mmCIF file of C-alpha atoms and ligand atoms in Angstrom:
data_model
loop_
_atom_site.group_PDB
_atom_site.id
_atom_site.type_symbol
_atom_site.label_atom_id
_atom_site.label_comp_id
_atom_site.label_asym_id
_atom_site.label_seq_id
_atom_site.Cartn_x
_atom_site.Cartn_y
_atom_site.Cartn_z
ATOM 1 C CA UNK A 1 -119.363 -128.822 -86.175
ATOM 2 C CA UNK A 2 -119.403 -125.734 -84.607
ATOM 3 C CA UNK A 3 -116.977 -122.981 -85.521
ATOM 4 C CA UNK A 4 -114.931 -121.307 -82.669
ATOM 5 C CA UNK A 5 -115.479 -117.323 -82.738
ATOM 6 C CA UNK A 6 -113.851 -114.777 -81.030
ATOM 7 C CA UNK A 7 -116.988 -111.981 -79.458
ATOM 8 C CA UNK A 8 -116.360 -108.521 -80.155
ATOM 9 C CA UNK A 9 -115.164 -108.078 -76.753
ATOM 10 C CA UNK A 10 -112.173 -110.829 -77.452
ATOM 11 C CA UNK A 11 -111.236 -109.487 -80.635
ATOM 12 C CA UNK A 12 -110.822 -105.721 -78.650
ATOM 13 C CA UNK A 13 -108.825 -107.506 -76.165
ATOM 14 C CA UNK A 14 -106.722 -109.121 -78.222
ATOM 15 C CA UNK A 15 -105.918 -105.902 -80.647
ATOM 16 C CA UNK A 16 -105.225 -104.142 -76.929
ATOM 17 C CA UNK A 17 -102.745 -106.510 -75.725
ATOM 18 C CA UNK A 18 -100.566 -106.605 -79.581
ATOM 19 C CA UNK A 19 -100.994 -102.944 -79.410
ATOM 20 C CA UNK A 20 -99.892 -102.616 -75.480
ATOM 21 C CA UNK A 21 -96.970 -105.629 -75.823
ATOM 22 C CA UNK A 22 -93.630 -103.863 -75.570
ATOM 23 C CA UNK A 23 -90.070 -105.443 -75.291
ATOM 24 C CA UNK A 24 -88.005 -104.514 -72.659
ATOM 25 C CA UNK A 25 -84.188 -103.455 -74.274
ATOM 26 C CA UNK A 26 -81.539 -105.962 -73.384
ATOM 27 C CA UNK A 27 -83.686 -108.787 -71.551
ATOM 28 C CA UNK A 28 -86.271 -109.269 -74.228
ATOM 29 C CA UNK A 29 -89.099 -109.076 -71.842
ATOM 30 C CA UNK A 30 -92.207 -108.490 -72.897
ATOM 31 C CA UNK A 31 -94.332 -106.443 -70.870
ATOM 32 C CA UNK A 32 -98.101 -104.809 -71.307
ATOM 33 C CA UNK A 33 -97.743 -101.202 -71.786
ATOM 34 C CA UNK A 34 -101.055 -99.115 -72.236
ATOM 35 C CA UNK A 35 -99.749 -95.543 -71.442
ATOM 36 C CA UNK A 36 -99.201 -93.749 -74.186
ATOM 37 C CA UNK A 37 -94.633 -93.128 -73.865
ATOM 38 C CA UNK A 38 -95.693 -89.553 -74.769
ATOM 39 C CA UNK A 39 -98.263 -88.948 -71.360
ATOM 40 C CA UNK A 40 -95.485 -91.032 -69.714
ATOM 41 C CA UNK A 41 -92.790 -88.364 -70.204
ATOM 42 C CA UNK A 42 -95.532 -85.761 -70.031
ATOM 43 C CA UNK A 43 -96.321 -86.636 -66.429
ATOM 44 C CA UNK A 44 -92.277 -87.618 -65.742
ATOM 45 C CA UNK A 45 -91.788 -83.357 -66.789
ATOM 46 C CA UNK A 46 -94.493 -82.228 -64.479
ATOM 47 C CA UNK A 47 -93.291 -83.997 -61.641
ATOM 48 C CA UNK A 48 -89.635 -83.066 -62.294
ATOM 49 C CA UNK A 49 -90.686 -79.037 -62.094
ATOM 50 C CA UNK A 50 -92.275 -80.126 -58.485
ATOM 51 C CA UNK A 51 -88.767 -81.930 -57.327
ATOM 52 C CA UNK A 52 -87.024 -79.322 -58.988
ATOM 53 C CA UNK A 53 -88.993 -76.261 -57.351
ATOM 54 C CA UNK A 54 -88.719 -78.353 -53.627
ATOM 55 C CA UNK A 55 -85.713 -80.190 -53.521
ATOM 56 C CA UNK A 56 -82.648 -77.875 -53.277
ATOM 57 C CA UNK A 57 -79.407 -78.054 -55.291
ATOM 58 C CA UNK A 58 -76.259 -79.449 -54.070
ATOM 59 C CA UNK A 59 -73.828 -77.304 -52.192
ATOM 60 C CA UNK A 60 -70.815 -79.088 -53.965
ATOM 61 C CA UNK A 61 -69.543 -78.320 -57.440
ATOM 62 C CA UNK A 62 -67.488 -81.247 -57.842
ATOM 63 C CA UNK A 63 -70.724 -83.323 -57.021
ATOM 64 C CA UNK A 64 -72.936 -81.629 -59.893
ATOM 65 C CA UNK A 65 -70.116 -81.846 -62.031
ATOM 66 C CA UNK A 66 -70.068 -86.039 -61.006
ATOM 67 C CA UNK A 67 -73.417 -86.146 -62.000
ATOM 68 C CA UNK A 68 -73.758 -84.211 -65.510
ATOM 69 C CA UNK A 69 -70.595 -86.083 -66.503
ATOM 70 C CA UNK A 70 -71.784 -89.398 -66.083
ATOM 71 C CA UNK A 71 -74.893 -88.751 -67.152
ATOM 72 C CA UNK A 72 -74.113 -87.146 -70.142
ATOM 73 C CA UNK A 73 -72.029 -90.114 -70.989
ATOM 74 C CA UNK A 74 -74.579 -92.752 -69.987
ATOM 75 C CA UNK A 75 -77.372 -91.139 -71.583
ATOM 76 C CA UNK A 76 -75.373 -91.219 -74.727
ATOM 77 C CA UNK A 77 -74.968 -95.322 -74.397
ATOM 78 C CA UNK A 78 -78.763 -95.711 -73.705
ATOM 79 C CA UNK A 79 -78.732 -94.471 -77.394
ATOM 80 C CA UNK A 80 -82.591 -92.758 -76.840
ATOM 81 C CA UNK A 81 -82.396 -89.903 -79.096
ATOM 82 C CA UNK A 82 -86.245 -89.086 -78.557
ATOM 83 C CA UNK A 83 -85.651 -88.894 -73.989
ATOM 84 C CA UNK A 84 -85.212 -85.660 -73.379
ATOM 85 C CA UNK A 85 -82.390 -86.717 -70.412
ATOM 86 C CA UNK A 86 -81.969 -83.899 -67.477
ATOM 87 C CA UNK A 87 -79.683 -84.812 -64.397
ATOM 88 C CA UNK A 88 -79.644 -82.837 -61.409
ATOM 89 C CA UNK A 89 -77.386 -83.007 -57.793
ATOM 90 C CA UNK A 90 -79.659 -82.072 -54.866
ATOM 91 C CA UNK A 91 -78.690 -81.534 -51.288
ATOM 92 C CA UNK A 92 -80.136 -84.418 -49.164
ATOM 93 C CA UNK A 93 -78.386 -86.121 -46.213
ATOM 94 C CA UNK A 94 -80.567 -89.218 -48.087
ATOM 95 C CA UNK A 95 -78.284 -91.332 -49.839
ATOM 96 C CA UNK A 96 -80.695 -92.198 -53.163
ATOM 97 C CA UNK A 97 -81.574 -91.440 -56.481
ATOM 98 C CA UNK A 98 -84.241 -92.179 -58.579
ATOM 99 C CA UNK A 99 -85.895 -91.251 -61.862
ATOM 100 C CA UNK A 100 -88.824 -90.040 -63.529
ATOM 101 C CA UNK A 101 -90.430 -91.010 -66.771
ATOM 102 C CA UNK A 102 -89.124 -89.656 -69.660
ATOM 103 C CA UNK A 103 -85.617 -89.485 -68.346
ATOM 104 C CA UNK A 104 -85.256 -86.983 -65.602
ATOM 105 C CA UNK A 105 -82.906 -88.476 -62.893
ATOM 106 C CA UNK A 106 -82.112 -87.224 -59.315
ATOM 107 C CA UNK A 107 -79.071 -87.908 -56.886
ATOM 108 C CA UNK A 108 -79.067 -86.856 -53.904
ATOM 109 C CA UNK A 109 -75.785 -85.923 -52.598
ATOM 110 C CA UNK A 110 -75.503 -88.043 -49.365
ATOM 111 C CA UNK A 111 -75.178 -91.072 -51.856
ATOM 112 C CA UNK A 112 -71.342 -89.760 -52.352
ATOM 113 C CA UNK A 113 -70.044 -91.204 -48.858
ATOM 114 C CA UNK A 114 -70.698 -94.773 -50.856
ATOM 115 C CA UNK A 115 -68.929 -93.429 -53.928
ATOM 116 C CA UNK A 116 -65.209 -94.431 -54.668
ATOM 117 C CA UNK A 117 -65.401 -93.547 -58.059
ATOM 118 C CA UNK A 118 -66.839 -92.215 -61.614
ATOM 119 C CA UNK A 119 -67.616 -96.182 -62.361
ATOM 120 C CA UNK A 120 -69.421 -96.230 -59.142
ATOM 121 C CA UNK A 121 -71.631 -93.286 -59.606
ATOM 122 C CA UNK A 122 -72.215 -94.416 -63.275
ATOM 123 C CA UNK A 123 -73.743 -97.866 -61.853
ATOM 124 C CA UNK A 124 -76.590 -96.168 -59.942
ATOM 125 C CA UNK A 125 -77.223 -93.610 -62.598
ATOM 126 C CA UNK A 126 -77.205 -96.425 -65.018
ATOM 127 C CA UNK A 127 -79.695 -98.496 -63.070
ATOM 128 C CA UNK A 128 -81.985 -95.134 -62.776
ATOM 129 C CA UNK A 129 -81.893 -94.807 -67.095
ATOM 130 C CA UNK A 130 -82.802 -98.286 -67.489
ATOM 131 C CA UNK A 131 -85.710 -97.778 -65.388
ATOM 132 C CA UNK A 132 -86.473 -94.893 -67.784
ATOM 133 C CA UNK A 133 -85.980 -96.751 -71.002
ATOM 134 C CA UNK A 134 -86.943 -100.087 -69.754
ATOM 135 C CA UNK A 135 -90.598 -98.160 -69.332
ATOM 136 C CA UNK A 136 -90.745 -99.224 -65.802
ATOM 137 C CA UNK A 137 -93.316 -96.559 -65.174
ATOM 138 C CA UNK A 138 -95.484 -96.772 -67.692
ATOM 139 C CA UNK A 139 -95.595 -101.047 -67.158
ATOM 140 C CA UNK A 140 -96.805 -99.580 -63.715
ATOM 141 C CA UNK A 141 -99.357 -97.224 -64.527
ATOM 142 C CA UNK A 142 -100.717 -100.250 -66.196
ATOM 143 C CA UNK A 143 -100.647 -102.870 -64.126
ATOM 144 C CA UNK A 144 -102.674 -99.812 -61.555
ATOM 145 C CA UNK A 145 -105.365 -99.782 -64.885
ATOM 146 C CA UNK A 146 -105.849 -103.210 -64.909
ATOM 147 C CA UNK A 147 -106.163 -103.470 -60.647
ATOM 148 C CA UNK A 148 -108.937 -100.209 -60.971
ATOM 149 C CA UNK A 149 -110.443 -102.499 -63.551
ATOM 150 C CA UNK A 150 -110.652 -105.419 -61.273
ATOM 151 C CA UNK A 151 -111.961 -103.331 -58.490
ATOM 152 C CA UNK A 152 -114.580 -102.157 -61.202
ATOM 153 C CA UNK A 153 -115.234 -106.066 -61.819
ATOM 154 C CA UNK A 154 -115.312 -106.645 -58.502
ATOM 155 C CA UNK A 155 -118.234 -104.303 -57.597
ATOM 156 C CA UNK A 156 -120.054 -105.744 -60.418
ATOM 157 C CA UNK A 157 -119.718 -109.143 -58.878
ATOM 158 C CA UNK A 158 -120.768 -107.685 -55.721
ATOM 159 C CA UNK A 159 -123.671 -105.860 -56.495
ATOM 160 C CA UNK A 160 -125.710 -108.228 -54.763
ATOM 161 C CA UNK A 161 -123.901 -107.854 -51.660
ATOM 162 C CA UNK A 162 -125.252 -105.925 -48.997
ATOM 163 C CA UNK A 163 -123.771 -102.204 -49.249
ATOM 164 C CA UNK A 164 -122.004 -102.889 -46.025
ATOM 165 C CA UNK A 165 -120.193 -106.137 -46.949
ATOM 166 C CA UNK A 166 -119.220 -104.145 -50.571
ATOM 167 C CA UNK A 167 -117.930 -101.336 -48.994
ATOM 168 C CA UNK A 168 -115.217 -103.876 -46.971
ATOM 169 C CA UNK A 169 -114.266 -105.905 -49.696
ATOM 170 C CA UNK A 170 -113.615 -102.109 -52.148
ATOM 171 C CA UNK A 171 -111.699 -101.039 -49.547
ATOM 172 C CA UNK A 172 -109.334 -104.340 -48.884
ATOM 173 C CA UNK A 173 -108.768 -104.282 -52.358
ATOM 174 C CA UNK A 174 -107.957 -100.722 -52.817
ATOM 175 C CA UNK A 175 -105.584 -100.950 -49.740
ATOM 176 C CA UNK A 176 -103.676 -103.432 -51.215
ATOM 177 C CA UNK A 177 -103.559 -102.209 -54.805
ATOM 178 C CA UNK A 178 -102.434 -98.363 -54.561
ATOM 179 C CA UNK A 179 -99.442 -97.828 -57.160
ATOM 180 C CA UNK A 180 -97.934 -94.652 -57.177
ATOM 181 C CA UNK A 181 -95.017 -93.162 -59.336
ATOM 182 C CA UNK A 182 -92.466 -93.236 -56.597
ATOM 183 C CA UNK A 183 -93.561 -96.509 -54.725
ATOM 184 C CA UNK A 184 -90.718 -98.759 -54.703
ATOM 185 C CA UNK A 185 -90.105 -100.944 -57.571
ATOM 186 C CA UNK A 186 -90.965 -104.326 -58.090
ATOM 187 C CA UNK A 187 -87.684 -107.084 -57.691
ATOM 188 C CA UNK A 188 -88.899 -107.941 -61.416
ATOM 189 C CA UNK A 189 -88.036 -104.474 -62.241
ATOM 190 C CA UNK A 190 -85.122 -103.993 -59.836
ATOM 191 C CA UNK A 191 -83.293 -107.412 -61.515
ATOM 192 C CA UNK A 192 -83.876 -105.670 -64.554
ATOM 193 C CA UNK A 193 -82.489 -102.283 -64.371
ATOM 194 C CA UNK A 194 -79.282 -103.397 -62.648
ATOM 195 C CA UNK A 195 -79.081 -105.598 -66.255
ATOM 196 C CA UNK A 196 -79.736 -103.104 -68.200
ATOM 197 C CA UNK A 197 -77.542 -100.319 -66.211
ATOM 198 C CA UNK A 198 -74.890 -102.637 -66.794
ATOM 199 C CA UNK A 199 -74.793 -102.865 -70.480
ATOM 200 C CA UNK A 200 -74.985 -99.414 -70.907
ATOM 201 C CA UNK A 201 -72.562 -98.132 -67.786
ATOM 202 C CA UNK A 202 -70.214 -100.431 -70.324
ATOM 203 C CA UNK A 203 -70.753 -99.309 -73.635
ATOM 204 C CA UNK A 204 -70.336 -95.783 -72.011
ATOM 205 C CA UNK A 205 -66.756 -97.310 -70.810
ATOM 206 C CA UNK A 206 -67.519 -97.565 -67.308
ATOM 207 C CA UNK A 207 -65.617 -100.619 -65.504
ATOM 208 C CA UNK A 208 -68.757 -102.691 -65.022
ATOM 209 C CA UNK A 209 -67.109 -104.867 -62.043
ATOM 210 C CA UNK A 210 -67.753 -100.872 -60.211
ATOM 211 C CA UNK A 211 -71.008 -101.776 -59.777
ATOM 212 C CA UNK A 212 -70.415 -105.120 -57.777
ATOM 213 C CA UNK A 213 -68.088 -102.829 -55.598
ATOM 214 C CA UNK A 214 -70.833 -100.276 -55.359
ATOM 215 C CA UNK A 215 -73.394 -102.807 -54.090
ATOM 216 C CA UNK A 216 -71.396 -104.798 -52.022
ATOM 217 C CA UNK A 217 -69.821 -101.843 -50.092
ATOM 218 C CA UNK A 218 -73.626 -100.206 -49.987
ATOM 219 C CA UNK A 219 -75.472 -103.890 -48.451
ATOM 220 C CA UNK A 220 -72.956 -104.058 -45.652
ATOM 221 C CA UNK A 221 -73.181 -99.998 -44.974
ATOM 222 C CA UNK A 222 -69.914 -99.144 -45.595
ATOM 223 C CA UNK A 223 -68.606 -96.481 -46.349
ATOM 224 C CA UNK A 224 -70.084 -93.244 -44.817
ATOM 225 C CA UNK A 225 -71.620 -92.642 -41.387
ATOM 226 C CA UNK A 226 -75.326 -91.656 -42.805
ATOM 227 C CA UNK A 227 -78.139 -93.787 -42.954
ATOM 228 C CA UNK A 228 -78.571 -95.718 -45.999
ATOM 229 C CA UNK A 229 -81.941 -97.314 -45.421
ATOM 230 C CA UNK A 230 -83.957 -94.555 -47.600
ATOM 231 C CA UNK A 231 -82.028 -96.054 -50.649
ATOM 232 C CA UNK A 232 -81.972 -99.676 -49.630
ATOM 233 C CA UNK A 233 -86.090 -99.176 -48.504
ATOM 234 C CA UNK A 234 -86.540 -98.684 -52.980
ATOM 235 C CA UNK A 235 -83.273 -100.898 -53.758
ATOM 236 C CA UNK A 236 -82.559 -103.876 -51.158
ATOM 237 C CA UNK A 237 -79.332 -104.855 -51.887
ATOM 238 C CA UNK A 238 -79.623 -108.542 -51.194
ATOM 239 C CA UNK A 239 -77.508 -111.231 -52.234
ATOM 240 C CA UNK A 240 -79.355 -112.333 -54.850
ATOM 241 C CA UNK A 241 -78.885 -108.979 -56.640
ATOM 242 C CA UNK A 242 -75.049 -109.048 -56.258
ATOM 243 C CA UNK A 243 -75.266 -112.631 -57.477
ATOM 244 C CA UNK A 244 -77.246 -111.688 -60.486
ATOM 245 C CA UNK A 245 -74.691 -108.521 -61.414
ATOM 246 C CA UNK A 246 -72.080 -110.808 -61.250
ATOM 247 C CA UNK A 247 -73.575 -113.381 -63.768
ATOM 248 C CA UNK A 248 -74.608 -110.776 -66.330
ATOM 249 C CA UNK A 249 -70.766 -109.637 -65.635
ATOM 250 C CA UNK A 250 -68.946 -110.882 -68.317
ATOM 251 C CA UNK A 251 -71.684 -110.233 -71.082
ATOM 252 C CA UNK A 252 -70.805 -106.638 -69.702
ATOM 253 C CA UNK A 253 -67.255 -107.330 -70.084
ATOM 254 C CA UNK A 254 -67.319 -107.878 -73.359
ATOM 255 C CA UNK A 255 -69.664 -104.612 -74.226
ATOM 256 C CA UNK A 256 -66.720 -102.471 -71.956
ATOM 257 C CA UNK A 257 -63.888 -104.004 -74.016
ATOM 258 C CA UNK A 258 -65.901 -103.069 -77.475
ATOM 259 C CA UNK A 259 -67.044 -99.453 -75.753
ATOM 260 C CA UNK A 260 -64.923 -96.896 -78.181
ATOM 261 C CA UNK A 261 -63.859 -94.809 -75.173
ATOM 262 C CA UNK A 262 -62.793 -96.321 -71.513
ATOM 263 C CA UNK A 263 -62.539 -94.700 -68.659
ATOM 264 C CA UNK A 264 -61.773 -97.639 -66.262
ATOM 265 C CA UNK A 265 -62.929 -96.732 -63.016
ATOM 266 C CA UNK A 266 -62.831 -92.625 -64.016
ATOM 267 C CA UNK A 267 -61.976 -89.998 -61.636
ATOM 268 C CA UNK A 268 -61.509 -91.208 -57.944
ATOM 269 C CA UNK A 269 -63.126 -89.330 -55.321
ATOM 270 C CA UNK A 270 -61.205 -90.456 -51.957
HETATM 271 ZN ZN1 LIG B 301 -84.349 -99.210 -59.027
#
């Protein structure tokens, strides 16, 4: 009978994906991470100097304050001692925020006409430190690997093409498969961070019900008299995702009511 063996080849792919499989906190996902976290935060740093030497700071005090409070406090529940966390206020008539590997995270201060609250603010800059410690960015620098590897396959299986018909097919495939650092998120990932946020804007007492209000108020435009679309464009606030906030809700709950300080809904802006 003949024995089943693995090729060289196999056994390398196999020792790539145990290496690369990484478990996303709170959901238990597992995901295939190849980059390094170290060249992760590495490029997340250079990137933040860029946004830091373009992107000008907020004119408001109490907004900066807002934002190094909460962050402090949610950085702190993330409980990543080796993220080197940096949160900055800049002056954008956007409201959005995002993040950058490693843990540098941006708000922009037109977000604040959607902002009632502390909680509030917490439950965006919660979302952006999940997508930091969930890896989000590194799970995409990956999946970008494995598409320039198919496009490597792919010319391989073309090589008998004519050049012309090649060309088309590299090109349709490239067009379709460009990842970049600040592209949009995935839904998969979206889902995920607004789980994630919500544990921790709990443990770090945050009223996680806040961030119901927050997306709620922010799908139906509420609120201010900017436009919203640059933040719903990266985070559509559909209701699915309110649907799915409010079933991980009272797993939050109970994290809040065990969190050893609570600030309810913290200090009210309007
Ligand atoms: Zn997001």
């Amino acid at each position: 009978m003949k024995q089943p063996r693995l090729s060289l080849a196999g056994i390398l792919g196999l020792a790539v994906l145990l290496a690369g499989c990484v478990t996303e906190p709170e959901t238990g996902r597992q995901r295939l991470i190849l980059t390094p976290a170290a060249m992760e935060s590495n490029l997340g740093a250079q990137a933040w100097a860029d946004v830091r030497g373009t992107e000008k700071a907020t004119a408001s005090s109490k907004w900066s304050a807002a934002v190094a409070r909460v962050g402090r406090n949610v950085a702190d529940a993330a409980n990543e001692p080796t993220y080197q966390w940096e949160f900055e206020c800049f002056a954008s008539e956007q409201a959005n925020a995002f993040c950058l590997p490693g843990g540098k995270i941006a708000v922009y201060d037109g977000i604040f006409q959607y902002m009632a609250n502390d909680a509030e603010l917490a439950a965006v800059i919660a979302h952006e430190v999940a997508h930091a410690t969930a890896r989000h960015g590194g799970e995409r620098m990956t999946q970008a690997m494995a598409v320039s590897a198919g496009a490597l396959a792919l010319g391989v299986a073309l090589k008998d093409q004519t050049a012309e018909s090649r060309e088309t097919w590299l090109l349709a495939y490239g067009g379709i498969s460009t990842v970049g650092l600040l592209l949009p998120y995935s839904r998969v990932h979206e889902y995920a961070a607004d789980r994630i946020g919500l544990m921790y804007m709990a443990r770090a007492g945050y009223h996680p019900e806040a961030a119901v209000h927050f997306w709620e108020k922010f799908s139906e435009g509420k609120g201010g008299g900017g436009s919203i679309s640059d933040f719903l464009s990266t985070h559509p606030a559909d209701a699915k995702r309110i649907a799915e906030l409010k079933r991980h809700l009272p797993q939050a709950m109970a994290e809040y009511n065990r969190a050893p300080k609570r600030h309810g809904f913290g200090e009210v802006y309007r």
